[in-house]
Coordinates of C-alpha atoms in Angstrom, one line a residue:
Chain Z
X1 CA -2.8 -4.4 35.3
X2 CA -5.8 -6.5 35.4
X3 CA -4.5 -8.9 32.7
X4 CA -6.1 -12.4 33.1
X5 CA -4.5 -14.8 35.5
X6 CA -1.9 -16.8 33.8
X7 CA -3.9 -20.1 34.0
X8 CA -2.8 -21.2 30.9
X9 CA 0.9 -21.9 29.1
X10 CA 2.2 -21.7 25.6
X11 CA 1.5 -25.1 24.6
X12 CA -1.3 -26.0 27.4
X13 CA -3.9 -23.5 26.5
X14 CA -7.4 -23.3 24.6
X15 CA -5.4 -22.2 21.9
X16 CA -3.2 -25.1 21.5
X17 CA -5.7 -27.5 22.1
X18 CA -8.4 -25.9 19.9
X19 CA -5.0 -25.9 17.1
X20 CA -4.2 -29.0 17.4
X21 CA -3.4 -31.4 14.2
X22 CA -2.5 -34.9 13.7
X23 CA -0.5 -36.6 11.4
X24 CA -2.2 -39.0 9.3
X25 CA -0.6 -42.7 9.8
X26 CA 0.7 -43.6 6.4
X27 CA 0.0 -39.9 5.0
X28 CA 2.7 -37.4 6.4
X29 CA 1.7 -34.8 4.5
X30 CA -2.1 -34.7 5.6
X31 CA -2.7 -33.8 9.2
X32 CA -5.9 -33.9 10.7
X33 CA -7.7 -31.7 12.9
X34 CA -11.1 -30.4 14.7
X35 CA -12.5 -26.9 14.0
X36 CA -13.6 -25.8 17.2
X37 CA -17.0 -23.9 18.2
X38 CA -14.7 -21.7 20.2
X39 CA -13.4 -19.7 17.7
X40 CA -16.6 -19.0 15.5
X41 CA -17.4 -15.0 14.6
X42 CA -20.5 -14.2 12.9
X43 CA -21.0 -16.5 9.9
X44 CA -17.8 -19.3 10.1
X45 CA -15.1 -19.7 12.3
X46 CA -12.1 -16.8 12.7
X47 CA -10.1 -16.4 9.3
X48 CA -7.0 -16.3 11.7
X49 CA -7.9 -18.9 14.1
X50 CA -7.5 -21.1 10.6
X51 CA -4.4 -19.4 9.6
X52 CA -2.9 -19.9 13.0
X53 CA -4.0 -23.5 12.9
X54 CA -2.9 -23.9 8.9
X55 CA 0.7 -22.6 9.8
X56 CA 1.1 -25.0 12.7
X57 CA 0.5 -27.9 10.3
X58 CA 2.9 -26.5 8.1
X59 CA 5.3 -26.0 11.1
X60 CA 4.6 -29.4 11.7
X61 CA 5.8 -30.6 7.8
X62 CA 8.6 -28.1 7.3
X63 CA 11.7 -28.4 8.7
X64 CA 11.1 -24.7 9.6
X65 CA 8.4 -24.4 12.4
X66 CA 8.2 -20.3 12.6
X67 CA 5.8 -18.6 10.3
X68 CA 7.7 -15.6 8.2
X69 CA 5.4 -15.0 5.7
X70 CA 2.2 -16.4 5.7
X71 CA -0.4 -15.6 2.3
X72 CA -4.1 -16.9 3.0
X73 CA -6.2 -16.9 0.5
X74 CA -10.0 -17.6 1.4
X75 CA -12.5 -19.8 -0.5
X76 CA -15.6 -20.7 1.4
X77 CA -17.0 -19.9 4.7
X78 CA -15.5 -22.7 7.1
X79 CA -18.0 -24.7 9.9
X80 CA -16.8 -26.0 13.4
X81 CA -16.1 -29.9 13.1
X82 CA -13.6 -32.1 11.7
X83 CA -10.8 -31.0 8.9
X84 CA -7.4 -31.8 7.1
X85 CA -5.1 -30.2 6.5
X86 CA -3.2 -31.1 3.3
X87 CA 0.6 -29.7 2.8
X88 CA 3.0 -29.6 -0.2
X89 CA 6.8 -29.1 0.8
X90 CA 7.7 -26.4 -2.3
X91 CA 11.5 -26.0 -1.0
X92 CA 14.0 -26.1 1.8
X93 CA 16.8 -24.1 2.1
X94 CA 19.3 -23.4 5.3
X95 CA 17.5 -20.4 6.7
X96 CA 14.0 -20.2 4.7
X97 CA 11.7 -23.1 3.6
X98 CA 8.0 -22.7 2.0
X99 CA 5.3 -24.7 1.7
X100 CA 1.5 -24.8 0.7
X101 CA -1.8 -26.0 2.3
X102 CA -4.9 -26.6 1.6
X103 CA -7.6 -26.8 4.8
X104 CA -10.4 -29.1 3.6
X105 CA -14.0 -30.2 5.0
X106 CA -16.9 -32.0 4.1
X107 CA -20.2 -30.7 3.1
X108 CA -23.4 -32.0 4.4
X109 CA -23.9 -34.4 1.2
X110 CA -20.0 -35.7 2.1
X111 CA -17.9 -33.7 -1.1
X112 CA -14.6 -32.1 0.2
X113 CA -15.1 -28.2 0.3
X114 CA -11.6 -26.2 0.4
X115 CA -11.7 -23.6 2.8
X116 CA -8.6 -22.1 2.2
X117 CA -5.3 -22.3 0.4
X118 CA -2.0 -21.0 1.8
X119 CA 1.4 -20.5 1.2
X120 CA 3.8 -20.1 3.7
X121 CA 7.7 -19.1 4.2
X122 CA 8.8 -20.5 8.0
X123 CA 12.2 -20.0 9.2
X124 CA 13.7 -19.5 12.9
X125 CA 12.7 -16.5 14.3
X126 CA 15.1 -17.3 17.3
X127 CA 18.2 -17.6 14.6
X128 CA 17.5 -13.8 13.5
X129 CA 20.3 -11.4 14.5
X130 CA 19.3 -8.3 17.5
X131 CA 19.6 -5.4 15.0
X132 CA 15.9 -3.1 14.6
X133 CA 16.0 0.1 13.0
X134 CA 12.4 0.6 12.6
X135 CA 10.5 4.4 12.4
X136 CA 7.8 2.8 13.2
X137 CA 5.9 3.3 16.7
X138 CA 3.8 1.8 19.0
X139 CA -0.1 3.3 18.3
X140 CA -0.8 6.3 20.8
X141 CA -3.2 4.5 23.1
X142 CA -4.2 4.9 26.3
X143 CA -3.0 2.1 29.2
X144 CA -4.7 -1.1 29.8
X145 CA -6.7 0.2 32.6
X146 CA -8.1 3.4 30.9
X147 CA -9.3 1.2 28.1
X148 CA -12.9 -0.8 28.0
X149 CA -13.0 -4.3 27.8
X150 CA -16.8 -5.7 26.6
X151 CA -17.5 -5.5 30.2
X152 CA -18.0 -2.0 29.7
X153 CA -20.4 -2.2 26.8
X154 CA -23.8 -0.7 26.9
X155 CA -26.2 -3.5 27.7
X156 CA -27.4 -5.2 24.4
X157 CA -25.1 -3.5 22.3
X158 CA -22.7 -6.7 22.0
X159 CA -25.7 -8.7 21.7
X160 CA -24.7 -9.9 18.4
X161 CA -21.3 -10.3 19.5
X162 CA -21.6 -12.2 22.8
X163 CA -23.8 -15.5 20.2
X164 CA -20.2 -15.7 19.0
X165 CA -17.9 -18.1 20.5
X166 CA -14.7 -16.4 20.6
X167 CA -15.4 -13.4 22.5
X168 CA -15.0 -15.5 25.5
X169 CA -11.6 -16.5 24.6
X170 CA -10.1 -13.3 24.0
X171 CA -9.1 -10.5 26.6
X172 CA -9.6 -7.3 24.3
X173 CA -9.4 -3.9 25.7
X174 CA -10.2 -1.1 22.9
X175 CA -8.5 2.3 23.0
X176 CA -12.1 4.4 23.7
X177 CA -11.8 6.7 20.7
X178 CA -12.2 3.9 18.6
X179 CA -15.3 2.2 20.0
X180 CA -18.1 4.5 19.1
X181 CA -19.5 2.6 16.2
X182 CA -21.0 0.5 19.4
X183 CA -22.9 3.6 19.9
X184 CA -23.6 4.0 16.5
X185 CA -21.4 6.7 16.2
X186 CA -18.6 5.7 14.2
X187 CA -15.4 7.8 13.9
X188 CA -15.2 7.7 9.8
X189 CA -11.3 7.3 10.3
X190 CA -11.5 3.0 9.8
X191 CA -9.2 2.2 13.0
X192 CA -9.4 0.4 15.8
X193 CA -6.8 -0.1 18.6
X194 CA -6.6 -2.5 21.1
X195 CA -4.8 -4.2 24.2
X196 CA -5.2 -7.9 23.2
X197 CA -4.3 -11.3 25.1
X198 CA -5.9 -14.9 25.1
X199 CA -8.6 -15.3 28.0
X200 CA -7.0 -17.5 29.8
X201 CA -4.0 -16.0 29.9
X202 CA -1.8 -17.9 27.5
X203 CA 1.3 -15.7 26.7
X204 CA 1.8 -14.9 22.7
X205 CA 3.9 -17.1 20.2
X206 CA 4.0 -16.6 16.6
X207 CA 1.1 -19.1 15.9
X208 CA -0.8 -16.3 18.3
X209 CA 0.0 -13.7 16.3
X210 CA -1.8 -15.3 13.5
X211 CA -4.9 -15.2 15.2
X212 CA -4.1 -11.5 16.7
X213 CA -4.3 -9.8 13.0
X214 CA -7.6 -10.6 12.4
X215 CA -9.2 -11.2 15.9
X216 CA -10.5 -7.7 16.1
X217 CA -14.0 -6.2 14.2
X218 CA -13.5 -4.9 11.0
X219 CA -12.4 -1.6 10.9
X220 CA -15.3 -1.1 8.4
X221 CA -17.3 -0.9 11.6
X222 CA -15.4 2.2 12.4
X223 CA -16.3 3.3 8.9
X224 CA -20.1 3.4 9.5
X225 CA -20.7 0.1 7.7
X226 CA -22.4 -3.0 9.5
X227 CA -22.9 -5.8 7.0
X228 CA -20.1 -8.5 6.7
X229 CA -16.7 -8.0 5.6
X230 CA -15.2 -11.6 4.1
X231 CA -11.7 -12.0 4.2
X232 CA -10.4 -12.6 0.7
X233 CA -6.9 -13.0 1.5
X234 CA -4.8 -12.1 4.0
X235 CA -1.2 -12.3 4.7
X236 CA 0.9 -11.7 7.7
X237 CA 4.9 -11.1 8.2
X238 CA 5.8 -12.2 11.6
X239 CA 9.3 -10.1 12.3
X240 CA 10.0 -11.5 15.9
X241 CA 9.1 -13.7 18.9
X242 CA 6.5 -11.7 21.0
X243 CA 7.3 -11.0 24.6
X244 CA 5.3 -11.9 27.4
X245 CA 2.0 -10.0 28.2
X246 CA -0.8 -8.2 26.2
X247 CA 0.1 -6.9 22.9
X248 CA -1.2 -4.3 21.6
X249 CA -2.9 -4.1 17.9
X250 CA -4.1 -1.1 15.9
X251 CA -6.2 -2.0 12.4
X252 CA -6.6 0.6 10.0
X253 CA -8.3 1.3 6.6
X254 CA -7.3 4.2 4.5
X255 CA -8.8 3.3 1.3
X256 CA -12.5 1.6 0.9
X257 CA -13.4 1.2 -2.8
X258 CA -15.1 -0.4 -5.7
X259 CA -16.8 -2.7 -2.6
X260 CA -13.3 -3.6 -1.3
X261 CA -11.0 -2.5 1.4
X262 CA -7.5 -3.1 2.7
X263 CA -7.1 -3.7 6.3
X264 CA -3.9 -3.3 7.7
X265 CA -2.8 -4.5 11.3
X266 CA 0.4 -4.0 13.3
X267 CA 1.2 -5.8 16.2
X268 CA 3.5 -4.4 19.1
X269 CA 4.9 -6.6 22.4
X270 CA 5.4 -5.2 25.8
X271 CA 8.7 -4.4 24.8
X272 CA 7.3 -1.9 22.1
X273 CA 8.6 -4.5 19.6
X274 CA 6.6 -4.2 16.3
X275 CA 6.0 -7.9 15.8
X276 CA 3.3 -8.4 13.2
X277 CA 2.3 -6.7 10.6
X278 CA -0.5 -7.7 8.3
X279 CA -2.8 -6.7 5.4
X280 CA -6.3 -8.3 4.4
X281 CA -8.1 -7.4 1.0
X282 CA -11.7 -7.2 2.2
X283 CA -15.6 -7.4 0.7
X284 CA -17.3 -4.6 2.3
X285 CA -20.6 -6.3 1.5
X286 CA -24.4 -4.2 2.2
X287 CA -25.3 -5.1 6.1
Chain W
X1 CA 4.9 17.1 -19.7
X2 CA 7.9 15.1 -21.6
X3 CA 6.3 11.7 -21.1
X4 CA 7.5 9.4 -23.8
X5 CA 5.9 9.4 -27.3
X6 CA 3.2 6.7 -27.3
X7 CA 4.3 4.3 -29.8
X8 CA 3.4 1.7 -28.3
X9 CA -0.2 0.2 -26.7
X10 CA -1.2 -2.1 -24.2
X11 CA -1.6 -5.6 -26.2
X12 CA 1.1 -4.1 -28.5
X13 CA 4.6 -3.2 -26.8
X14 CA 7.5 -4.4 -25.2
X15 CA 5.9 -5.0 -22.3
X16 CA 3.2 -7.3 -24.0
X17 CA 5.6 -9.3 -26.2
X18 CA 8.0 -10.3 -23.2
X19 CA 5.1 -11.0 -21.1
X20 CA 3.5 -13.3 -23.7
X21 CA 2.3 -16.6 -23.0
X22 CA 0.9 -19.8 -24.9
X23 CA -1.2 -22.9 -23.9
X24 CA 0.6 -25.6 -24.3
X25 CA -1.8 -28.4 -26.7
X26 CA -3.0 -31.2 -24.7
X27 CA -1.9 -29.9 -21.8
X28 CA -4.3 -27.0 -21.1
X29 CA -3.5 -26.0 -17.9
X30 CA 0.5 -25.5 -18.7
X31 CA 1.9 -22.6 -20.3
X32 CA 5.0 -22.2 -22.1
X33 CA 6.7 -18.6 -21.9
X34 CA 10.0 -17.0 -22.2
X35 CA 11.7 -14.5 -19.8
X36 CA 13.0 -11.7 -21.5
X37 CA 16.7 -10.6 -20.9
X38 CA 15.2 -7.2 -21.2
X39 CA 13.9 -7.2 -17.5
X40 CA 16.5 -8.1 -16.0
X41 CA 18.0 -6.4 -12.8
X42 CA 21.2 -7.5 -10.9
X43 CA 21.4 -11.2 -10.2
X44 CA 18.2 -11.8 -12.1
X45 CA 15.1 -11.3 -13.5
X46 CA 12.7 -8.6 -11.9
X47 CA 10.3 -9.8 -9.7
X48 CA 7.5 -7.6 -11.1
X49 CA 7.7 -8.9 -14.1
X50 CA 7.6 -12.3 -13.2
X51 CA 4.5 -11.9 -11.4
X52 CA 2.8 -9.7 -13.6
X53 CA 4.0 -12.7 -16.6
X54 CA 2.3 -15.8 -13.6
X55 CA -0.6 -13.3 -13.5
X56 CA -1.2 -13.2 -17.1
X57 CA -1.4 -16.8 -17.0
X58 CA -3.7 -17.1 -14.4
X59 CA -5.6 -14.8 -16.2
X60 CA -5.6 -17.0 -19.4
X61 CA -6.9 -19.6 -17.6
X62 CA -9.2 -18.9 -14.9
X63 CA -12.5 -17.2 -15.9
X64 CA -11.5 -13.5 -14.1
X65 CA -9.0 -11.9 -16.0
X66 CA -8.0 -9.4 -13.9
X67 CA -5.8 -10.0 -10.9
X68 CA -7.6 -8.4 -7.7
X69 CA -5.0 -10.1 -5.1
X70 CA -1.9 -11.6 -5.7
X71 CA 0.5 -13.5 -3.7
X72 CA 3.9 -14.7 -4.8
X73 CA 6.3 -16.7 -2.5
X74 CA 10.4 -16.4 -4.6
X75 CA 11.9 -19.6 -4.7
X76 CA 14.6 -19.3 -6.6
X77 CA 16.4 -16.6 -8.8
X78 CA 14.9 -16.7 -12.6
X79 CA 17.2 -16.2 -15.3
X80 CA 16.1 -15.2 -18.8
X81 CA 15.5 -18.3 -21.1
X82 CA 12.5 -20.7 -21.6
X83 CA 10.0 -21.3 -18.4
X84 CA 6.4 -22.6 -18.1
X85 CA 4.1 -21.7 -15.6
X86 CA 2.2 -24.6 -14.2
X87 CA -1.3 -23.4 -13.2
X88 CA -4.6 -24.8 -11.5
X89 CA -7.9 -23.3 -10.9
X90 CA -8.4 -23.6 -7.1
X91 CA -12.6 -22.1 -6.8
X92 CA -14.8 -20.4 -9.7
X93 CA -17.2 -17.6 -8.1
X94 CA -19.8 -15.9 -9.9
X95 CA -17.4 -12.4 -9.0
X96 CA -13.9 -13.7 -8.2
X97 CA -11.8 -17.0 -9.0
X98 CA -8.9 -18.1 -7.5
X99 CA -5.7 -19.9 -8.8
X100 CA -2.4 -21.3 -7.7
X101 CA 0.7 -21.1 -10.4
X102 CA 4.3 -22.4 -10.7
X103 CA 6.8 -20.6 -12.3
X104 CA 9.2 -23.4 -13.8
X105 CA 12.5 -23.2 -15.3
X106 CA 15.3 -26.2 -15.9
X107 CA 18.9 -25.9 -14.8
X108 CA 21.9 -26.2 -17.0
X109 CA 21.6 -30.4 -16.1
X110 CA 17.8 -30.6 -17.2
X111 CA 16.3 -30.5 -13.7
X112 CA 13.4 -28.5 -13.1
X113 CA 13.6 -25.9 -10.8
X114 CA 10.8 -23.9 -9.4
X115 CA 11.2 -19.7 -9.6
X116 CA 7.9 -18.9 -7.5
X117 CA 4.5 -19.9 -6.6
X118 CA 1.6 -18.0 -6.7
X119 CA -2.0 -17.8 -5.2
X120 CA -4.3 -14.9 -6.9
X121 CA -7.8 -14.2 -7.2
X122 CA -8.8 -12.8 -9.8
X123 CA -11.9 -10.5 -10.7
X124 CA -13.0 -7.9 -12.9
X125 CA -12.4 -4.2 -12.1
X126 CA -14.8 -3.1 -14.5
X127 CA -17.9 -4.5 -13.1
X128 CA -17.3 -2.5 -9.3
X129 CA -19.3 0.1 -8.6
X130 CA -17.6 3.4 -8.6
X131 CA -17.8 4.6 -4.7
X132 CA -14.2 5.5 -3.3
X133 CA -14.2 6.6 0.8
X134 CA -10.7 6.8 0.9
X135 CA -8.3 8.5 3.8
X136 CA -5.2 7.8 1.8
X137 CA -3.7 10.8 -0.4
X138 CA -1.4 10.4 -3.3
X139 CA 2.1 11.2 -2.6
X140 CA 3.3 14.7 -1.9
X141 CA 6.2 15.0 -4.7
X142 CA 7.4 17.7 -7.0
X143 CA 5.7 17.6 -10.8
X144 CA 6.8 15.4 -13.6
X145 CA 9.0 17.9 -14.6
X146 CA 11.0 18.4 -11.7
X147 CA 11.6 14.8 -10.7
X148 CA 15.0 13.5 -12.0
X149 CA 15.1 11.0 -14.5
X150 CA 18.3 8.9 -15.1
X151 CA 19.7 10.9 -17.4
X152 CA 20.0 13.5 -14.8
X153 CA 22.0 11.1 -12.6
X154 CA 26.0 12.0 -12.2
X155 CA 28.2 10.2 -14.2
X156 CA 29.4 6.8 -13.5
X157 CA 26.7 6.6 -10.4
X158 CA 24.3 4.5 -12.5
X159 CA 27.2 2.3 -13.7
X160 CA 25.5 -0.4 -12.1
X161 CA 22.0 -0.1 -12.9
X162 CA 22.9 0.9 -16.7
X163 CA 23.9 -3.0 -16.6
X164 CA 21.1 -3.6 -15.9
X165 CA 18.3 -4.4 -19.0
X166 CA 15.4 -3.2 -17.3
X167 CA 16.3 0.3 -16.9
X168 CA 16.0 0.9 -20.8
X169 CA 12.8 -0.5 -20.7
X170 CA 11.1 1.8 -18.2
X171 CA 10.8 5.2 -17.6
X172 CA 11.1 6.8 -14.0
X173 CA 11.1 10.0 -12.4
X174 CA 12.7 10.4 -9.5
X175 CA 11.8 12.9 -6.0
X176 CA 14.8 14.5 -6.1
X177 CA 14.1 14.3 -1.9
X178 CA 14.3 10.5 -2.2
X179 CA 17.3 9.8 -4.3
X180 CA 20.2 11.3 -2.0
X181 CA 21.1 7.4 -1.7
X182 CA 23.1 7.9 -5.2
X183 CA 25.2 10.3 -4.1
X184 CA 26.1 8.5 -1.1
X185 CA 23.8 10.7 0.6
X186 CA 20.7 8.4 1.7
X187 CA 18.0 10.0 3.5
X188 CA 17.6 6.9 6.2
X189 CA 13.6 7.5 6.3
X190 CA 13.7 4.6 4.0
X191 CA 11.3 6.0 1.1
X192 CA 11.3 6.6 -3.0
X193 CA 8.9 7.9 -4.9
X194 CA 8.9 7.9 -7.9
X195 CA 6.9 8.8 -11.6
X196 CA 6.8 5.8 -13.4
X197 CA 5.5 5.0 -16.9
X198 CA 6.8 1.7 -19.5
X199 CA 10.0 3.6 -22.1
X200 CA 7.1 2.6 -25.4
X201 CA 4.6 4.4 -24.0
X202 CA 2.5 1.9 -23.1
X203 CA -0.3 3.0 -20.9
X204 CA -0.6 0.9 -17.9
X205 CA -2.8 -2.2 -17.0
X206 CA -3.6 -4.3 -14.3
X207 CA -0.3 -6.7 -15.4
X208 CA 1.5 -3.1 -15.9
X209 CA 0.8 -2.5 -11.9
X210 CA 2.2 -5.4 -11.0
X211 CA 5.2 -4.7 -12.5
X212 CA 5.0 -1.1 -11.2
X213 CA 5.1 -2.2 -7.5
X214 CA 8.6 -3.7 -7.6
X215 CA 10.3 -1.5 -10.2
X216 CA 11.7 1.1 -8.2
X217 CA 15.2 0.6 -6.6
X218 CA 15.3 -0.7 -3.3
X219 CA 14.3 1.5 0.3
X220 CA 17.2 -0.3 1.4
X221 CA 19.1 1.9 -0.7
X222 CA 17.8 5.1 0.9
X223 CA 18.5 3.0 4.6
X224 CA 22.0 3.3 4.3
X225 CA 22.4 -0.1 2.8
X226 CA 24.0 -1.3 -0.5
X227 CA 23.6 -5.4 -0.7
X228 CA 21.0 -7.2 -2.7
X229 CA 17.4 -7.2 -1.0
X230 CA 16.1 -10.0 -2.6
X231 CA 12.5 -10.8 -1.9
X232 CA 10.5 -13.5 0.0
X233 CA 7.3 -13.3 -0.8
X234 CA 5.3 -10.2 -2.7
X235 CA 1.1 -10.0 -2.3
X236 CA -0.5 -7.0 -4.6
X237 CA -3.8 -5.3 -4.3
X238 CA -5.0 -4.0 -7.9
X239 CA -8.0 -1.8 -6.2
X240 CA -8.4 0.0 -10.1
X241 CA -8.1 0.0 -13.3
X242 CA -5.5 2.8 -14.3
X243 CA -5.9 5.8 -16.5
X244 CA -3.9 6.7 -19.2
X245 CA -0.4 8.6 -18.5
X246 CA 2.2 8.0 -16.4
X247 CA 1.7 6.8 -12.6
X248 CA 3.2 7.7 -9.3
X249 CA 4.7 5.1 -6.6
X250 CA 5.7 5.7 -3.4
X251 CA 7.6 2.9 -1.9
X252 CA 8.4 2.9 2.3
X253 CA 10.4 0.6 4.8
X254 CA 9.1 1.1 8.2
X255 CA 11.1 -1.9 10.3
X256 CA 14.4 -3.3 9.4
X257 CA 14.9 -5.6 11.6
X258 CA 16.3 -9.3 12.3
X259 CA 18.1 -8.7 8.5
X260 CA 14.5 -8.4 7.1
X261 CA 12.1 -5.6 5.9
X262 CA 9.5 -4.9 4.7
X263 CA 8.5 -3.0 1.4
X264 CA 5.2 -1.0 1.1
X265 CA 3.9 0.6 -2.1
X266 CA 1.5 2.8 -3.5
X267 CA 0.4 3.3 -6.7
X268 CA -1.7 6.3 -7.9
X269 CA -3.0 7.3 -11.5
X270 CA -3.2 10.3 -13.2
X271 CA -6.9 10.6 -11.9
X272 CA -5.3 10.4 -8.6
X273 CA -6.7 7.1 -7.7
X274 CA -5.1 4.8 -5.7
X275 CA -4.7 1.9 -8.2
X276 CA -2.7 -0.8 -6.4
X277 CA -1.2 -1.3 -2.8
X278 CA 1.7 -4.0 -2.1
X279 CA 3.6 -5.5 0.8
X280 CA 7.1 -7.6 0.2
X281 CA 9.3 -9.1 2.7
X282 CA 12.5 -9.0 1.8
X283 CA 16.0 -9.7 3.0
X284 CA 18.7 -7.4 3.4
X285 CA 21.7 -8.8 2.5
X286 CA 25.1 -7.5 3.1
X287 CA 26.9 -5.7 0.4

């Protein structure tokens, strides 16, 4: 496989850096933290870039660090530079605690701008008995190497793309049959499937997976639409600790209505482990 | 079809009544409410109707009535008695408006104890345009007539549920394929469907779908298993507002695994519109 070198570790890695928050001295609950350029797509920064970032601050407050259940719901259109993140403990118990955030910024004139609100249900993912009995499978896809990385794009197709910064800090590789919306010719069928890893090789953790879910385009793309799709919310279930290597990730759409759409994600490990699953509700808005 | 007589309407039914909540003076952003024994189901109150009760609230308060996304985190278990729901408007939009609500109830010493919290946006689903492009299809199920209602169930197999207060208030049809569970018999895809309409008659709602999505017995059940499956966290997507008569769910557990699941739904009105989708994760418990 042509996976990226493993420069990178969990914990010393773009990612974690570019996560990164810091408790507040005489404020436990309010961590602060940088937005970075690296992770901006289109019109703000990655909707779960900030989840995954949200959730470590939480994991940071709770006495529960893995992210079960995580619910996202998103206000305004966030901008690289400084944040805080603010948390609410709402309960501990022995195997489950939840909590709340709020990710904050300044506008230009200095008032405080929430970004997004989530709540959150972390628990041990490493304390979670062996058993799966799952009917779900891993997306028929071909292999790494018979898949196209933007490498393989048509020249000025990714244009638009390649101006944001986190195409340089993913390793995607799409399943060909989804990909011809590039072309212009989009399959109508609203999925896309993928090989995904971190660019600089960083294995997956949960806090990864958060940023997996919604690291692809939107499957509206697929769907023969090209104007923005905004997050409104978004939660993600995190069922186990990913093993090393890509993942892979298939999106899908089945029902795009009333200038909405649901977009659904599942997330497999090399082990053909389902690991994440996820569902956004999304504004299909005119491109 | 023998769908109950419509005695009742939505404002005016059981449903209504026992969902009813009132500002509290001086304290406009409290409101006082009462859970109804009449929903209850096993260890407590259904989780349905607790959020389709928060998301009346919300409603009352923010300037969107209707509940587009919703996403409640369980706490504790609810029992019926006095409760207020604690609420605070997050963002006003032109389109959408999102709110955050506690669900609050006081033990038998006085202390308050919180049931759920909840993040929702709400909206109104009668200013979207009409366009549907959906893939999804409603669920492939025998007619009205030839689902199986409880009455049809074998003596002494509903013991249990007939204990249970919420059963007299709704009215469900049952695949006959999906309810082998019963018997002893479960099916181990994991999957009910289910017509579904409110005992009165009421027509269904936005607030009626959220009940809807958690009203159906377990998958667990038709896994093999038999313990409680209480749930962590529930997010809805109302995509419609429903038609008159009664709707059908289909409800689907793809991946048990680690003692958790989680619990897909469907719901589709008589105009065969696919009115609400929803995700739980639940635990499964042993029995």
């Amino acid at each position: 496989m042509t996976t990226p070198a493993a420069t990178a570790s969990i914990g010393d890695s773009e990612f974690d850096r570019d996560t990164a928050v810091r408790r507040r001295a005489g404020e436990p609950h309010v961590l602060d933290t940088d937005l970075s350029a690296g992770w901006t797509i289109g019109h703000g920064v990655n909707g779960g870039y900030l989840l995954a970032l949200t959730a470590r601050a939480l994991g940071e407050v709770l006495p529960h660090r893995d992210p079960f259940t995580v619910s996202a719901h998103y206000l305004t259109a966030s901008r690289p530079g400084p944040a805080e993140v603010r948390t609410q403990t709402v309960r501990t118990g022995r195997s489950l605690s939840t909590g709340q955030a709020s990710l904050v910024q300044r506008d230009e004139d200095g008032n405080e701008v929430e970004r997004l609100r989530v709540l959150a249900t972390h628990g041990d993912l490493s304390a979670l008995p062996d058993d799966v009995r799952t009917s779900a499978a891993p997306p028929a896809m071909p292999s790494y190497e018979d898949c196209l990385g933007t490498e393989h794009a048509p020249p000025g197709t990714l244009s638009s793309l390649k101006q944001t910064g986190i195409v340089e800090r993913l390793h995607t590789r799409f399943d060909p049959a989804t990909v011809g919306w590039i072309m212009g010719q989009p399959s109508g069928r609203g999925e896309i499937r993928a090989w995904f890893g971190l660019a600089d090789g960083r294995d997956h953790d949960p806090l990864s997976l958060l940023l997996a879910v919604d690291a692809l385009p939107p499957t509206a793309f697929d769907l023969g639409l090209s104007g923005w799709v905004p997050t409104v919310e978004l939660t993600v279930h995190v069922r186990a600790q990913p093993a090393p290597g890509p993942l892979r990730i298939a999106i899908r759409t089945r029902n795009l209505a009333g200038g909405f759409l649901e977009e659904d994600a599942e997330v497999w490990d090399s082990r053909d482990r389902l690991v994440a699953q996820s569902r956004q509700l999304a504004r299909a808005l005119r491109g």
